[in-house]
Each structure stands twice: as C-alpha cells, then as structure tokens.
mmCIF file of C-alpha atoms in Angstrom:
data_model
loop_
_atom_site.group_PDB
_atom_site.id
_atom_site.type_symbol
_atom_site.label_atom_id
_atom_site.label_comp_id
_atom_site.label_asym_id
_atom_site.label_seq_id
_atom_site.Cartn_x
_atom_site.Cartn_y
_atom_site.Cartn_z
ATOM 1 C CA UNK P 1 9.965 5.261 -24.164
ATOM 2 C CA UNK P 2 6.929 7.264 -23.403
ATOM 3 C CA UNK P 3 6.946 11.025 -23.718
ATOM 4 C CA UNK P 4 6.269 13.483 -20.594
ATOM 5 C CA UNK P 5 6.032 11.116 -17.626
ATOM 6 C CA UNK P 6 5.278 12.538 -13.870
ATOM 7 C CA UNK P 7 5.130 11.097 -10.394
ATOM 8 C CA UNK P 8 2.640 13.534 -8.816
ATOM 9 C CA UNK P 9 2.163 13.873 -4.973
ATOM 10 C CA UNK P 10 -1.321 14.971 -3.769
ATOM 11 C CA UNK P 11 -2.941 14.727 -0.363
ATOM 12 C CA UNK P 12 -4.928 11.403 0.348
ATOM 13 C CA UNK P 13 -8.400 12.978 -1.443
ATOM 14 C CA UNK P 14 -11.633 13.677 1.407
ATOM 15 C CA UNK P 15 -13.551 10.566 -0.437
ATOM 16 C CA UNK P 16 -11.169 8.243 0.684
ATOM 17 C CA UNK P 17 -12.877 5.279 1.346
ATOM 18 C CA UNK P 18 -9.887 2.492 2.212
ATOM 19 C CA UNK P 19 -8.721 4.554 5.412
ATOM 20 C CA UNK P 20 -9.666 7.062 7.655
ATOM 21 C CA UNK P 21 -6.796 9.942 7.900
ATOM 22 C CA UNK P 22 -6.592 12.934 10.213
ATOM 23 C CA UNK P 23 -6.452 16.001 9.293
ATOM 24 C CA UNK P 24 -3.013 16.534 10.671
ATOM 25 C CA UNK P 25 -1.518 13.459 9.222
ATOM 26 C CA UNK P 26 1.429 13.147 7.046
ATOM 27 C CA UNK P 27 -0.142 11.282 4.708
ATOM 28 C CA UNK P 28 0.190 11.323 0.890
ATOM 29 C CA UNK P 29 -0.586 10.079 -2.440
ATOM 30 C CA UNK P 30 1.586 8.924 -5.094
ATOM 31 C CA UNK P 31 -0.017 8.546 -9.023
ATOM 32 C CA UNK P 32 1.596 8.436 -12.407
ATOM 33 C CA UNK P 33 0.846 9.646 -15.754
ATOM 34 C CA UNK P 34 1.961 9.269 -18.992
ATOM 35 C CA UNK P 35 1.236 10.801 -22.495
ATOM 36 C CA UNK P 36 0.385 14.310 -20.674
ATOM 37 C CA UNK P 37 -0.388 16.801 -22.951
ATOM 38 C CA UNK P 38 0.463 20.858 -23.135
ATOM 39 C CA UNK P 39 -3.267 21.178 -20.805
ATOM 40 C CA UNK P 40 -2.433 18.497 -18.596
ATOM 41 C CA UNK P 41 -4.345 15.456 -19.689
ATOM 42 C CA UNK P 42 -2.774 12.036 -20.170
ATOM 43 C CA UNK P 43 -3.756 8.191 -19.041
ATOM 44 C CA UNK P 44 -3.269 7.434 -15.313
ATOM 45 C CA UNK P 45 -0.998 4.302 -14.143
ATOM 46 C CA UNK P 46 2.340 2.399 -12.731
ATOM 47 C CA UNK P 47 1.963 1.115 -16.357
ATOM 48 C CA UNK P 48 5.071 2.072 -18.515
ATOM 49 C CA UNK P 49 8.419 0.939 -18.255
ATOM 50 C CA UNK P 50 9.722 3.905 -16.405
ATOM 51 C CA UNK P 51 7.143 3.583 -13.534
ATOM 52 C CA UNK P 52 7.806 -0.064 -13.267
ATOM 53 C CA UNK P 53 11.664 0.154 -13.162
ATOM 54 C CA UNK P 54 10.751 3.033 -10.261
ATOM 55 C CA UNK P 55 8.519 0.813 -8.321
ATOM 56 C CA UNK P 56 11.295 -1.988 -8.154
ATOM 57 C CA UNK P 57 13.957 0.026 -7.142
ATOM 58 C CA UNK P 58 11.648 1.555 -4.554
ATOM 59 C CA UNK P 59 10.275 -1.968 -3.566
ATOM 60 C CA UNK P 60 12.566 -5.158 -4.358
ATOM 61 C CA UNK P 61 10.191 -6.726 -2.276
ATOM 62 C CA UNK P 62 6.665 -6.360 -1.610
ATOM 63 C CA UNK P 63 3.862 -8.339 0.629
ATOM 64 C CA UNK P 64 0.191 -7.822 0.216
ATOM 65 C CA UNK P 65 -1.922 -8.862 3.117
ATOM 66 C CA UNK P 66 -4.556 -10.904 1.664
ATOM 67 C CA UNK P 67 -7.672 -10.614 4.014
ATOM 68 C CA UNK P 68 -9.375 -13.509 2.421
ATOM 69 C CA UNK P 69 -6.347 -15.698 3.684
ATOM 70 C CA UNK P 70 -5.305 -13.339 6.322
ATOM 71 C CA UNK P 71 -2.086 -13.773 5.268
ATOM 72 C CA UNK P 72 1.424 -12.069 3.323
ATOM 73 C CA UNK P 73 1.359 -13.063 -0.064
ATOM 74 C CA UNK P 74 4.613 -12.263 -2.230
ATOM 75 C CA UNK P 75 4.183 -10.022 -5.072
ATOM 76 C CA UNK P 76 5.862 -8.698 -8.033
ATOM 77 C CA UNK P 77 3.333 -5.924 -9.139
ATOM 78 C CA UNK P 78 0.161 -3.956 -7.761
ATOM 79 C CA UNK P 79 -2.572 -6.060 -9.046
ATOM 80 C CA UNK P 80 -4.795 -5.489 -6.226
ATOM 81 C CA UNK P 81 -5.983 -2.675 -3.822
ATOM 82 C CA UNK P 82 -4.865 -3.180 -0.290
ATOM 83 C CA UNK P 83 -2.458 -2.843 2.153
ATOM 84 C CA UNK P 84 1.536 -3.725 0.753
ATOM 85 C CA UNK P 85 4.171 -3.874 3.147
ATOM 86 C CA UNK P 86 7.787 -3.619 1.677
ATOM 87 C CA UNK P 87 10.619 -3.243 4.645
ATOM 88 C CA UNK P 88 10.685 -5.343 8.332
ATOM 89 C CA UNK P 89 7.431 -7.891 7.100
ATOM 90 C CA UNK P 90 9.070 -10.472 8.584
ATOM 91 C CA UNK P 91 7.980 -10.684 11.742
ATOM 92 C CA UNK P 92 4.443 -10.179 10.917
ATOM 93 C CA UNK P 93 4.259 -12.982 7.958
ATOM 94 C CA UNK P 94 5.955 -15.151 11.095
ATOM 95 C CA UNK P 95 3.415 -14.299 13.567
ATOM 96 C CA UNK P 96 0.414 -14.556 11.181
ATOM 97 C CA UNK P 97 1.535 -17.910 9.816
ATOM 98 C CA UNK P 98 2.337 -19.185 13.420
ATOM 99 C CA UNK P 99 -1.149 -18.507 14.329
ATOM 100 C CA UNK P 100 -3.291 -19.664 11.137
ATOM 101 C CA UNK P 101 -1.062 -23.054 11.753
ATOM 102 C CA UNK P 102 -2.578 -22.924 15.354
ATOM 103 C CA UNK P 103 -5.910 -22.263 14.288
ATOM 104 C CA UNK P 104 -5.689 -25.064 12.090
ATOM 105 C CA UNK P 105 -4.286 -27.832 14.477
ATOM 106 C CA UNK P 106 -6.473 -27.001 16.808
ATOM 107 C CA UNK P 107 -9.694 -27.547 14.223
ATOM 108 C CA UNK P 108 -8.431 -30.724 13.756
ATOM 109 C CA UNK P 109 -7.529 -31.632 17.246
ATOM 110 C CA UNK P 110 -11.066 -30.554 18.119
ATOM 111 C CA UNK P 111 -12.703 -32.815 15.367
ATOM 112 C CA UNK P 112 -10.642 -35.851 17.006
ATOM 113 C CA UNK P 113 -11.629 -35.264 20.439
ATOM 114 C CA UNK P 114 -8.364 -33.854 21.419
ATOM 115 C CA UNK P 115 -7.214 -31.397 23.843
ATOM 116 C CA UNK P 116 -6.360 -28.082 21.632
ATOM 117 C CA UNK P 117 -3.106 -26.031 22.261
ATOM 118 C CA UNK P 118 -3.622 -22.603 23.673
ATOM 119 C CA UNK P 119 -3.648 -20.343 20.724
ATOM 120 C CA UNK P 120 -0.922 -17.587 20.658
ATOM 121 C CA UNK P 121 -1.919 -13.970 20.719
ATOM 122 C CA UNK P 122 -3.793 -12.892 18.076
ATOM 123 C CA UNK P 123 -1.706 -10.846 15.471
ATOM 124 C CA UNK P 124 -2.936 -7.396 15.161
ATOM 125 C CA UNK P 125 -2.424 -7.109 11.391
ATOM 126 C CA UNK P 126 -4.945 -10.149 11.643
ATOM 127 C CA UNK P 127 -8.076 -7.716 12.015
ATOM 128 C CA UNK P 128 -6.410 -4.943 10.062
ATOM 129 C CA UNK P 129 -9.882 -4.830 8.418
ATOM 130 C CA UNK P 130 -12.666 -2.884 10.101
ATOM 131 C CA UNK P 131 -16.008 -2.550 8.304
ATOM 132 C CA UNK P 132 -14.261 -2.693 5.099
ATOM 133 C CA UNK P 133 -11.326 0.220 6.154
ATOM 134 C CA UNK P 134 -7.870 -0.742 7.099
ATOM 135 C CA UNK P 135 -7.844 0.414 11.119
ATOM 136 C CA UNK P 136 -5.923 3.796 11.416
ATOM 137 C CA UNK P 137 -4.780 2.225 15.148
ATOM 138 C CA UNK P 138 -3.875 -0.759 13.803
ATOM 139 C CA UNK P 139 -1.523 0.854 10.931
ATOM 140 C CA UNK P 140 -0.106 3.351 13.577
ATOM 141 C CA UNK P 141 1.142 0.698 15.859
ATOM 142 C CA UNK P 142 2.760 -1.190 12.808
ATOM 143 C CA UNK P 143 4.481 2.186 12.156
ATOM 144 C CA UNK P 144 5.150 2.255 15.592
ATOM 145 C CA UNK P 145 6.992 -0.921 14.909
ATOM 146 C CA UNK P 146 8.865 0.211 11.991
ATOM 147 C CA UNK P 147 7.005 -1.866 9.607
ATOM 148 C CA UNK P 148 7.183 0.129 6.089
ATOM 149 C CA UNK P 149 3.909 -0.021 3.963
ATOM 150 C CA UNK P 150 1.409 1.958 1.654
ATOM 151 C CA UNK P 151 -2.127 1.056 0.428
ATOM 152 C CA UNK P 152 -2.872 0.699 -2.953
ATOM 153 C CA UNK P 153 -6.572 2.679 -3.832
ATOM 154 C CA UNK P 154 -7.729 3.600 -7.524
ATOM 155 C CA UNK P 155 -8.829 7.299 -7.775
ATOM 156 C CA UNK P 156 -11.383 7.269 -10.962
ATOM 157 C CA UNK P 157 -11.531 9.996 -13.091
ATOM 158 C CA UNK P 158 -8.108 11.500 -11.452
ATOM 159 C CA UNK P 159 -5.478 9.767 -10.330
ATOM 160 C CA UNK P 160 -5.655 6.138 -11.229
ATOM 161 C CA UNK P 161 -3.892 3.626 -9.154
ATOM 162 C CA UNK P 162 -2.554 5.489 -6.234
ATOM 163 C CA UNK P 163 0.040 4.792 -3.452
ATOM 164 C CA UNK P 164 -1.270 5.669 -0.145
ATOM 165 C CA UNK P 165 1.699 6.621 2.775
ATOM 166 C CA UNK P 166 0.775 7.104 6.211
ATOM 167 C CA UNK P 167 4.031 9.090 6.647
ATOM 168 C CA UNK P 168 6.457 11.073 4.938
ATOM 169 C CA UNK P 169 9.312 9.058 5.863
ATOM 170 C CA UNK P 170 10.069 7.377 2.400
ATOM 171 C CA UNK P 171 9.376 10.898 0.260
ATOM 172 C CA UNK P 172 12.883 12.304 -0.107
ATOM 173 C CA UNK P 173 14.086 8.421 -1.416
ATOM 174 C CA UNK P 174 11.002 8.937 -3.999
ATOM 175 C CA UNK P 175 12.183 11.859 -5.108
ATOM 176 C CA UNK P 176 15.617 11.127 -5.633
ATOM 177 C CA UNK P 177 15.111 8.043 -7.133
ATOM 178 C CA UNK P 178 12.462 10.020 -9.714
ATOM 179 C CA UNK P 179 15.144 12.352 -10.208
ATOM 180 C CA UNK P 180 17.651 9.614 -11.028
ATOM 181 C CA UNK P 181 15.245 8.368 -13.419
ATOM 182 C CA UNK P 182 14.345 11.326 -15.228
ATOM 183 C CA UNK P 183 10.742 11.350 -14.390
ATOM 184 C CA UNK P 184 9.369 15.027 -13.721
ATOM 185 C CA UNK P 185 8.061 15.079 -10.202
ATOM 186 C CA UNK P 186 5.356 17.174 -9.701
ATOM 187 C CA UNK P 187 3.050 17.761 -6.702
ATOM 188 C CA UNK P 188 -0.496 19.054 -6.100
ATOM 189 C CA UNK P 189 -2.186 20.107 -3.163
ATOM 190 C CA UNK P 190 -5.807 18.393 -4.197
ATOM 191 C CA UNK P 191 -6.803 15.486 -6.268
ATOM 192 C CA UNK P 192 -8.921 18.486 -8.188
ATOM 193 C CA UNK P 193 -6.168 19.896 -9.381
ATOM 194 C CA UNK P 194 -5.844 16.540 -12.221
ATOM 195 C CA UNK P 195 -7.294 16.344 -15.241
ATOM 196 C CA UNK P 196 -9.778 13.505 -15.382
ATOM 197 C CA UNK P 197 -9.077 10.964 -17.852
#
C-alpha cells in the first residue's frame, strides 16, 4: 500500500493542446499522486494499486479510438493518449467497422473491374481528428448521443497522465467511488496550484 494517495480535480489547463474547450465548459481534469509529502510533492500517475482498482471499477470496459486504424480497440489500461470511450461504444465500433469493411470491398472490387457498393455514411467519430485536436463538434454530438468518454493527455511537470471530461456528468460516481476507496479527493482550481515533479 502506498502512503497519502489523492485523486485531484483541476480545470483542463490553457496549454491544452489535444482539445479546444470553452470557457464555459464543464470540463475537467482528473490526475493522481502518490508518495505526497507534508509540502505537496509526490510522483504523478494511475500507477499504484489503488488507482488501478479505481479505474476498473470506474471503467470495466474501455475503447480507445485508434486513428491510425480508425477504429475501437479494446483496452485494459491507459497506455496511450487519446480519446477512450467507456459506456454506449457499441454503436460506433458497429458503424466504424461496417464502413472500413466497405472501404475495403470496394478497393478490391475496384482492382477487379467491378462495380463498387455505395459506401454508407461516413461515421463521424471517423474524422474525430482535426489538425492533430480531437473536434470539439464532433465530441459534442457523441455526447449528444450519450456516448460516455474522456481523453487521456500527459501534463509534464504537474499532473502526469490526466483524464480529460467534457462534462461533469460522471463526477459525483468519482467521488464516491474515491471515497469508498479511501483515496483523499482533493481539487484545485489551476494546474499551478501542483507541485511539479
């Protein structure tokens, strides 16, 4: 067991670079740290057992869209930044497959001289990605659809690996659950306001 553990909300930092939020937006950050000293100080991380028993009982099941593959990939932990969804993915995975399979058959259709099906409509997640940010319309309308996601982002000095939610929805289930598992909660209202590690 490691000593003096906190979940820490803060407010997605200005220098975001993953997504563009609005002022007004409900958005937050989730970090954890471990071994924090009397002054504050203490690693950054999802990395000890109590933060990893946390994020399974918050997510028994989590998706990363991979936008090499442009595709849901199943995951077990956080090992890349990126968009995760973790509640109604189904439908999207569906859609996105359906279409890739398309895309595919009609490639090889094409290369036999073969009429090609008419492609279904393009899956907005598919161009989630604009000039390297997640789109801010494109989130909104999965929201919208009651898809249930955050983006992972490392904050360097401060914060570490951070959980980025577009709404506040989930926050009260975050805290309970902390609660339940004796981890401090503790919230912030800048990034600033961490000791760099």
């Amino acid at each position: 067991m490691v000593a003096n553990e906190r979940l820490i909300k803060i407010p997605v930092p200005n220098f975001n670079e993953i997504i563009e939020i609005k002022k007004d937006s409900e958005a937050f950050c989730l970090c954890y740290q471990f071994n924090v000293d009397d002054y504050g100080y203490g690693p950054y991380g999802f990395d000890t057992d109590k933060a990893k028993d946390l994020l399974k009982v918050l997510f028994s099941e989590i998706y990363y869209y991979d936008n090499q593959v442009r595709g849901l990939v199943k995951k077990t932990v956080l090992d890349s930044e990126g968009l995760y969804f973790f509640k109604r993915w189904e439908k999207l995975k569906s859609d996105l497959d359906s279409y890739k399979l398309t895309i595919k058959k009609n490639e090889i259709l094409a290369r036999k001289g073969v009429a090609v099906e008419v492609l279904n409509e393009k899956p907005e997640l598919y161009d989630v990605y604009e000039n390297g940010k997640l789109s801010s319309r494109v989130l909104n309308d999965l929201s919208r659809l009651g898809c249930e996601f955050f983006i992972v982002n490392n904050y360097m000095p401060q914060g570490g690996k951070c959980l980025i939610f577009t709404d506040s929805s989930c926050l009260n289930k975050v805290k309970s659950l902390a609660k339940d598992l004796e981890i401090k909660f503790d919230s912030f209202p800048s990034i600033d306001s961490l000791k760099a590690w």
